[in-house]
Amino acid sequence: MRAQSSATAPTGIAVTGPETSPTTPTRTFGTALAALGVAAFSLTFPATAWGLEGFGPWSLVAVRSVLAALIAGGCLAALRVPLPNRRHWPGLAVVGAGVVVGFPLLTTLALQTSTTAHAAVVVGLLPLTTALLSALRVGTRPSRTFWTAALAGAAAVVAFTVQQSGGALTTADLYLFAALLVCAAGYTEGGRLARTMPGWQVIAWALVLCLPLSVPAAALALSHEPVHLTAHSVAGLLWVAAGSQFLGLVVWYRGMAAIGIPKASQLQLAQPLLTLVWSVLLLGEHLTVAAPLTAAAVLVCIAVTQRARG
């Protein structure tokens, strides 16, 4: 396969660097794609909890990465996608380290002792961290209104999720905060790469790039951790592999390319609330009356950040 040139943006991808501004149709479409990604990600923690019913943490993470890479590699081969330009491989390595390996592993380890509600604190802080890293990495400069709304939304989500988990800090917090940092780095680098190559190819190549690590890791983990296949564990594994690890990131990165990293990241303020809803429906956890109030506050913050001009 030949190397892919990235001199111009591929069809269907809006370049939204500092020198361009997305049109209204592009912004609307990008927002819808990013929101779809958030909906897919909101199921990750409940699905991981299901997966842990039958797999060890290391097995679950390694196998999900292998399965997702097989799906991604199949798509790349079927469409005869050329290899990315060599200058893109360092960025793809950052995406792989952040969203393929780091975030799944750290959050899975945390969920062994933490509830999904408590783990949602990470997601509540992720938009703000992603916007900050974006400002440092790609030179975006969101407005003061944007930052005020982002901070208010993050504070509302953190207060709600901490209250839901009883306000107690657990030993899993170190895993969660580390996951926050590596995922924000992966999102930022992926959003930057999605300006010059299709978003689905960003995550697809990152997954394939991790295969030399994930395949032996899966073999080693499966030989040391017991596996008990159940309907829940299989469904959880399939979702985190196909939904969270590949399809969700496909629409997420394309959405970020269309509307910009900071604004797309703020849509994730709704993710902890969606996760809590799934936790009630799938895991039997209980919500308090604060949920609709927090949801209303978060929706206001999202609306402000989407309208604020960077």
Coordinates of N, CA, C and O in Angstrom, one line a residue, residues 46-183:
P46 N -20.9 0.8 32.1 CA -21.8 -0.3 32.4 C -21.4 -1.6 31.6 O -21.5 -2.7 32.2
A47 N -21.0 -1.4 30.4 CA -20.6 -2.6 29.6 C -19.3 -3.2 30.2 O -19.1 -4.4 30.2
T48 N -18.4 -2.3 30.6 CA -17.2 -2.9 31.3 C -17.5 -3.6 32.5 O -16.9 -4.7 32.8
A49 N -18.5 -3.1 33.3 CA -18.9 -3.8 34.5 C -19.5 -5.2 34.2 O -19.2 -6.2 34.9
W50 N -20.2 -5.2 33.1 CA -20.7 -6.5 32.6 C -19.6 -7.4 32.2 O -19.6 -8.6 32.5
G51 N -18.6 -6.9 31.5 CA -17.5 -7.7 31.0 C -16.7 -8.3 32.1 O -16.2 -9.4 32.1
L52 N -16.6 -7.5 33.2 CA -15.8 -8.0 34.4 C -16.5 -9.1 35.1 O -15.8 -9.8 36.0
E53 N -17.7 -9.4 34.8 CA -18.4 -10.5 35.4 C -17.8 -11.9 34.9 O -18.0 -12.9 35.6
G54 N -17.2 -11.8 33.7 CA -16.7 -13.1 33.1 C -15.2 -13.0 32.7 O -14.7 -14.1 32.5
F55 N -14.6 -11.8 32.7 CA -13.2 -11.7 32.3 C -12.5 -11.0 33.4 O -13.0 -10.2 34.1
G56 N -11.2 -11.3 33.5 CA -10.3 -10.5 34.3 C -10.0 -9.1 33.7 O -10.2 -9.0 32.5
P57 N -9.6 -8.1 34.4 CA -9.4 -6.8 33.9 C -8.4 -6.8 32.7 O -8.6 -6.1 31.7
W58 N -7.3 -7.5 32.8 CA -6.3 -7.5 31.8 C -6.8 -8.2 30.5 O -6.5 -7.8 29.4
S59 N -7.5 -9.3 30.7 CA -8.1 -10.0 29.6 C -9.1 -9.2 28.9 O -9.1 -9.1 27.6
L60 N -10.0 -8.5 29.6 CA -11.0 -7.7 29.0 C -10.4 -6.6 28.1 O -10.9 -6.4 27.0
V61 N -9.5 -5.9 28.6 CA -8.9 -4.8 27.9 C -8.1 -5.3 26.6 O -8.3 -4.8 25.6
A62 N -7.3 -6.4 26.8 CA -6.5 -6.9 25.7 C -7.4 -7.5 24.6 O -7.2 -7.2 23.4
V63 N -8.4 -8.3 25.0 CA -9.3 -8.9 24.0 C -10.1 -7.9 23.3 O -10.3 -7.9 22.0
R64 N -10.6 -6.8 24.0 CA -11.4 -5.8 23.3 C -10.6 -5.1 22.3 O -11.1 -4.7 21.2
S65 N -9.3 -4.8 22.6 CA -8.4 -4.2 21.7 C -8.2 -5.0 20.4 O -8.2 -4.5 19.3
V66 N -8.0 -6.3 20.6 CA -7.8 -7.2 19.5 C -9.0 -7.3 18.6 O -8.9 -7.1 17.4
L67 N -10.2 -7.4 19.2 CA -11.4 -7.5 18.4 C -11.7 -6.2 17.6 O -12.0 -6.2 16.5
A68 N -11.5 -5.1 18.3 CA -11.7 -3.8 17.6 C -10.7 -3.6 16.5 O -11.0 -3.1 15.4
A69 N -9.5 -4.1 16.7 CA -8.4 -3.9 15.6 C -8.8 -4.8 14.5 O -8.5 -4.4 13.3
L70 N -9.3 -6.0 14.7 CA -9.7 -6.9 13.6 C -10.8 -6.2 12.8 O -10.8 -6.3 11.5
I71 N -11.8 -5.6 13.4 CA -12.9 -4.9 12.7 C -12.3 -3.7 11.9 O -12.6 -3.6 10.7
A72 N -11.4 -3.0 12.6 CA -10.8 -1.8 11.9 C -9.9 -2.2 10.7 O -10.0 -1.7 9.6
G73 N -9.1 -3.3 11.0 CA -8.2 -3.7 9.9 C -9.0 -4.3 8.7 O -8.6 -4.1 7.6
G74 N -10.1 -5.0 9.0 CA -11.0 -5.5 7.9 C -11.6 -4.4 7.1 O -11.6 -4.5 5.9
C75 N -12.0 -3.3 7.8 CA -12.5 -2.1 7.0 C -11.4 -1.5 6.2 O -11.7 -1.1 5.0
L76 N -10.2 -1.3 6.7 CA -9.1 -0.7 6.0 C -8.8 -1.5 4.8 O -8.5 -1.0 3.7
A77 N -8.7 -2.9 5.0 CA -8.4 -3.8 3.9 C -9.4 -3.8 2.8 O -9.1 -3.8 1.6
A78 N -10.7 -3.8 3.2 CA -11.8 -3.9 2.3 C -11.9 -2.7 1.4 O -12.2 -2.8 0.2
L79 N -11.6 -1.5 2.0 CA -11.6 -0.3 1.2 C -10.3 0.1 0.6 O -10.2 1.1 0.0
R80 N -9.3 -0.8 0.8 CA -8.0 -0.6 0.2 C -7.4 0.8 0.6 O -6.9 1.6 -0.3
V81 N -7.5 1.1 1.9 CA -7.1 2.4 2.3 C -5.5 2.4 2.4 O -4.9 1.5 2.9
P82 N -4.9 3.4 1.8 CA -3.4 3.5 1.8 C -2.9 3.8 3.2 O -3.6 4.4 4.0
L83 N -1.7 3.5 3.4 CA -1.0 3.8 4.6 C -1.0 5.3 4.9 O -0.8 6.1 3.9
P84 N -1.1 5.7 6.1 CA -1.0 7.2 6.4 C 0.4 7.7 6.1 O 1.4 6.9 6.0
N85 N 0.5 9.0 5.9 CA 1.8 9.6 5.7 C 2.6 9.3 6.9 O 2.1 9.3 8.1
R86 N 3.9 9.1 6.7 CA 4.8 8.8 7.8 C 4.8 9.8 9.0 O 5.0 9.4 10.1
R87 N 4.6 11.0 8.6 CA 4.6 12.1 9.7 C 3.3 12.0 10.6 O 3.3 12.6 11.7
H88 N 2.3 11.2 10.2 CA 1.2 11.0 11.1 C 1.3 9.9 12.1 O 0.5 9.8 13.1
W89 N 2.3 9.0 11.9 CA 2.4 7.8 12.8 C 2.7 8.2 14.3 O 2.1 7.6 15.2
P90 N 3.5 9.2 14.6 CA 3.7 9.6 16.0 C 2.4 10.0 16.6 O 2.1 9.7 17.8
G91 N 1.5 10.8 15.9 CA 0.2 11.2 16.4 C -0.7 10.0 16.6 O -1.4 9.9 17.6
L92 N -0.6 9.0 15.7 CA -1.4 7.8 15.8 C -1.0 7.0 17.0 O -1.8 6.3 17.7
A93 N 0.3 7.0 17.3 CA 0.8 6.3 18.5 C 0.3 6.9 19.8 O -0.1 6.2 20.7
V94 N 0.1 8.3 19.8 CA -0.4 8.9 21.0 C -1.9 8.5 21.1 O -2.4 8.3 22.2
V95 N -2.7 8.5 20.0 CA -4.0 8.1 20.0 C -4.1 6.6 20.6 O -5.0 6.3 21.5
G96 N -3.3 5.8 20.1 CA -3.3 4.4 20.5 C -3.0 4.3 22.0 O -3.6 3.5 22.8
A97 N -1.9 5.0 22.5 CA -1.6 4.9 23.9 C -2.7 5.5 24.8 O -2.9 5.0 25.9
G98 N -3.4 6.5 24.3 CA -4.4 7.2 25.1 C -5.7 6.5 25.1 O -6.3 6.1 26.2
V99 N -6.3 6.2 23.9 CA -7.7 5.7 23.9 C -7.8 4.2 23.6 O -8.9 3.6 23.9
V100 N -6.8 3.6 23.1 CA -6.8 2.2 22.8 C -6.3 1.4 24.0 O -6.8 0.3 24.4
V101 N -5.2 1.9 24.6 CA -4.6 1.1 25.7 C -4.8 1.8 27.1 O -5.4 1.2 28.0
G102 N -4.4 3.1 27.2 CA -4.4 3.7 28.5 C -5.8 3.9 29.2 O -6.0 3.4 30.3
F103 N -6.7 4.5 28.5 CA -8.0 4.8 29.2 C -8.8 3.5 29.4 O -9.3 3.3 30.6
P104 N -8.9 2.5 28.5 CA -9.6 1.3 28.8 C -8.9 0.5 30.0 O -9.7 0.0 30.8
L105 N -7.6 0.4 30.0 CA -7.0 -0.3 31.0 C -7.1 0.3 32.4 O -7.5 -0.3 33.4
L106 N -6.9 1.6 32.5 CA -7.0 2.3 33.8 C -8.4 2.3 34.3 O -8.6 2.1 35.5
T107 N -9.4 2.6 33.5 CA -10.8 2.6 34.0 C -11.3 1.2 34.3 O -12.0 1.0 35.3
T108 N -10.8 0.2 33.6 CA -11.2 -1.2 33.9 C -10.6 -1.6 35.3 O -11.3 -2.2 36.1
L109 N -9.4 -1.2 35.5 CA -8.8 -1.5 36.8 C -9.5 -0.8 37.9 O -9.8 -1.3 39.0
A110 N -9.9 0.5 37.6 CA -10.7 1.2 38.6 C -12.0 0.6 38.9 O -12.5 0.6 40.1
L111 N -12.7 0.1 37.9 CA -14.1 -0.4 38.1 C -14.1 -1.7 38.8 O -15.2 -2.2 39.1
Q112 N -12.9 -2.3 39.1 CA -12.9 -3.5 40.0 C -13.4 -3.1 41.4 O -14.0 -3.9 42.1
T113 N -13.1 -1.9 41.8 CA -13.4 -1.5 43.2 C -14.3 -0.2 43.2 O -14.7 0.2 44.3
S114 N -14.6 0.4 42.1 CA -15.4 1.6 42.0 C -16.7 1.3 41.3 O -16.8 0.5 40.4
T115 N -17.7 2.1 41.7 CA -19.0 2.0 41.0 C -18.9 2.8 39.7 O -18.0 3.7 39.6
T116 N -19.8 2.5 38.8 CA -19.9 3.3 37.6 C -20.2 4.8 37.9 O -19.7 5.7 37.1
A117 N -21.0 5.1 38.9 CA -21.3 6.5 39.2 C -20.0 7.2 39.7 O -19.8 8.3 39.3
H118 N -19.2 6.6 40.5 CA -18.0 7.2 40.9 C -17.0 7.4 39.8 O -16.4 8.4 39.6
A119 N -16.9 6.4 38.9 CA -16.0 6.5 37.8 C -16.4 7.6 36.8 O -15.6 8.1 36.1
A120 N -17.7 7.9 36.8 CA -18.2 9.0 35.9 C -17.6 10.3 36.2 O -17.7 11.2 35.4
V121 N -17.0 10.5 37.4 CA -16.3 11.7 37.7 C -15.2 12.0 36.7 O -15.0 13.1 36.2
V122 N -14.5 11.0 36.2 CA -13.5 11.1 35.2 C -14.1 11.8 33.9 O -13.6 12.7 33.4
V123 N -15.2 11.2 33.5 CA -15.9 11.7 32.3 C -16.3 13.2 32.5 O -16.3 14.0 31.6
G124 N -16.8 13.5 33.7 CA -17.2 14.9 34.0 C -16.0 15.9 33.8 O -16.3 17.0 33.4
L125 N -14.8 15.5 34.1 CA -13.7 16.3 34.0 C -13.0 16.3 32.6 O -12.2 17.1 32.3
L126 N -13.3 15.3 31.8 CA -12.6 15.0 30.6 C -12.8 16.2 29.6 O -11.8 16.6 28.9
P127 N -14.0 16.8 29.4 CA -14.1 17.9 28.4 C -13.2 19.1 28.7 O -12.6 19.6 27.8
L128 N -13.2 19.4 30.0 CA -12.3 20.6 30.4 C -10.8 20.2 30.1 O -10.1 21.1 29.6
T129 N -10.4 19.0 30.5 CA -9.0 18.6 30.2 C -8.7 18.6 28.7 O -7.6 19.0 28.3
T130 N -9.6 18.1 28.0 CA -9.4 18.0 26.5 C -9.3 19.4 25.9 O -8.5 19.7 25.1
A131 N -10.2 20.3 26.3 CA -10.1 21.7 25.8 C -8.8 22.4 26.2 O -8.2 23.1 25.4
L132 N -8.3 22.1 27.4 CA -7.0 22.6 27.9 C -5.9 22.1 27.0 O -5.0 22.9 26.6
L133 N -5.8 20.8 26.9 CA -4.8 20.2 26.1 C -4.8 20.6 24.6 O -3.8 20.8 23.9
S134 N -6.1 20.8 24.1 CA -6.2 21.3 22.8 C -5.7 22.7 22.6 O -5.0 23.0 21.6
A135 N -5.9 23.6 23.6 CA -5.3 24.9 23.5 C -3.8 24.9 23.5 O -3.2 25.7 22.8
L136 N -3.2 24.0 24.2 CA -1.8 23.9 24.3 C -1.2 23.2 23.0 O -0.1 23.6 22.6
R137 N -1.9 22.2 22.5 CA -1.4 21.4 21.4 C -1.6 22.0 20.0 O -0.7 22.0 19.2
V138 N -2.9 22.5 19.8 CA -3.2 22.9 18.4 C -3.5 24.4 18.4 O -3.9 24.9 17.3
G139 N -3.3 25.1 19.4 CA -3.3 26.6 19.4 C -4.7 27.2 19.4 O -4.9 28.3 19.1
T140 N -5.8 26.4 19.8 CA -7.1 26.9 19.9 C -7.2 27.9 21.1 O -6.5 27.7 22.1
R141 N -8.0 28.9 21.0 CA -8.1 29.9 22.0 C -9.6 30.2 22.3 O -10.1 31.2 21.8
P142 N -10.3 29.3 23.0 CA -11.7 29.6 23.3 C -11.9 30.9 24.1 O -11.0 31.3 24.8
S143 N -13.1 31.4 23.9 CA -13.4 32.7 24.6 C -13.6 32.5 26.1 O -13.7 31.4 26.6
R144 N -13.7 33.7 26.8 CA -13.9 33.6 28.2 C -15.3 33.0 28.6 O -15.4 32.3 29.5
T145 N -16.3 33.3 27.7 CA -17.6 32.8 27.9 C -17.5 31.3 27.8 O -18.2 30.5 28.6
F146 N -16.8 30.8 26.9 CA -16.6 29.3 26.7 C -16.1 28.7 27.9 O -16.6 27.7 28.4
W147 N -15.0 29.2 28.4 CA -14.3 28.7 29.6 C -15.2 28.8 30.9 O -15.2 27.8 31.7
T148 N -15.9 29.9 31.0 CA -16.8 30.0 32.2 C -17.9 28.9 32.1 O -18.2 28.3 33.1
A149 N -18.5 28.7 31.0 CA -19.6 27.7 30.8 C -19.0 26.3 31.0 O -19.6 25.4 31.6
A150 N -17.8 26.1 30.5 CA -17.2 24.8 30.6 C -16.9 24.4 32.1 O -17.1 23.3 32.5
L151 N -16.3 25.4 32.8 CA -16.0 25.2 34.2 C -17.3 25.0 35.0 O -17.3 24.1 35.9
A152 N -18.3 25.7 34.7 CA -19.6 25.6 35.4 C -20.2 24.2 35.2 O -20.7 23.5 36.1
G153 N -20.2 23.8 33.9 CA -20.7 22.4 33.6 C -19.9 21.3 34.2 O -20.5 20.4 34.8
A154 N -18.6 21.5 34.2 CA -17.7 20.4 34.8 C -18.0 20.4 36.3 O -18.0 19.3 36.9
A155 N -18.1 21.6 37.0 CA -18.4 21.6 38.4 C -19.7 20.9 38.7 O -19.8 20.2 39.7
A156 N -20.7 21.2 37.9 CA -22.0 20.6 38.1 C -22.0 19.1 38.0 O -22.5 18.3 38.9
V157 N -21.3 18.6 37.0 CA -21.1 17.1 36.8 C -20.4 16.5 38.0 O -20.7 15.4 38.5
V158 N -19.2 17.1 38.3 CA -18.4 16.5 39.4 C -19.2 16.5 40.7 O -19.2 15.5 41.4
A159 N -19.9 17.6 41.0 CA -20.7 17.6 42.3 C -21.8 16.5 42.3 O -22.0 15.9 43.3
F160 N -22.4 16.4 41.2 CA -23.5 15.3 41.1 C -22.9 13.9 41.2 O -23.4 13.1 42.0
T161 N -21.8 13.6 40.4 CA -21.3 12.3 40.5 C -20.6 11.9 41.8 O -20.7 10.8 42.3
V162 N -20.0 12.9 42.4 CA -19.4 12.7 43.8 C -20.5 12.4 44.8 O -20.4 11.5 45.6
Q163 N -21.6 13.2 44.7 CA -22.7 13.0 45.6 C -23.3 11.6 45.4 O -23.7 10.9 46.3
Q164 N -23.4 11.2 44.1 CA -24.0 9.9 43.8 C -23.1 8.8 44.4 O -23.7 7.7 44.8
S165 N -21.8 9.0 44.5 CA -21.0 7.9 45.0 C -20.7 8.1 46.5 O -19.9 7.4 47.1
G166 N -21.4 9.0 47.2 CA -21.3 9.1 48.6 C -20.2 10.1 49.0 O -19.9 10.2 50.2
G167 N -19.5 10.7 48.1 CA -18.5 11.7 48.4 C -17.2 11.1 48.9 O -16.3 11.8 49.3
A168 N -17.0 9.8 48.8 CA -15.8 9.1 49.3 C -14.8 8.9 48.2 O -15.2 8.6 47.1
L169 N -13.6 9.2 48.5 CA -12.5 8.9 47.5 C -12.0 7.5 47.8 O -11.9 7.0 48.9
T170 N -11.8 6.8 46.7 CA -11.4 5.4 46.8 C -9.9 5.2 46.2 O -9.3 6.1 45.7
T171 N -9.4 4.0 46.4 CA -8.1 3.8 45.9 C -8.1 3.7 44.4 O -7.0 3.8 43.7
A172 N -9.2 3.7 43.8 CA -9.3 3.7 42.3 C -9.1 5.1 41.7 O -9.0 5.2 40.5
D173 N -9.1 6.1 42.6 CA -9.0 7.5 42.1 C -7.8 7.8 41.3 O -7.8 8.5 40.3
L174 N -6.6 7.2 41.7 CA -5.4 7.4 41.0 C -5.5 6.8 39.5 O -5.0 7.4 38.6
Y175 N -6.2 5.7 39.4 CA -6.4 5.1 38.1 C -7.3 6.1 37.3 O -7.0 6.3 36.1
L176 N -8.3 6.6 37.9 CA -9.3 7.4 37.2 C -8.6 8.7 36.7 O -8.9 9.2 35.6
F177 N -7.9 9.4 37.5 CA -7.2 10.6 37.2 C -6.2 10.4 36.1 O -6.0 11.3 35.2
A178 N -5.4 9.3 36.2 CA -4.5 9.0 35.1 C -5.2 8.7 33.8 O -4.7 9.2 32.7
A179 N -6.3 8.0 33.9 CA -7.1 7.8 32.7 C -7.6 9.1 32.0 O -7.6 9.2 30.8
L180 N -8.0 10.0 32.9 CA -8.4 11.3 32.4 C -7.4 12.0 31.5 O -7.6 12.5 30.5
L181 N -6.1 12.0 32.0 CA -5.1 12.7 31.3 C -4.7 12.0 30.0 O -4.6 12.6 28.9
V182 N -4.6 10.6 30.0 CA -4.2 10.0 28.8 C -5.3 10.0 27.7 O -5.0 10.1 26.5
C183 N -6.5 10.0 28.2 CA -7.6 10.0 27.2 C -7.7 11.4 26.6 O -8.0 11.5 25.4

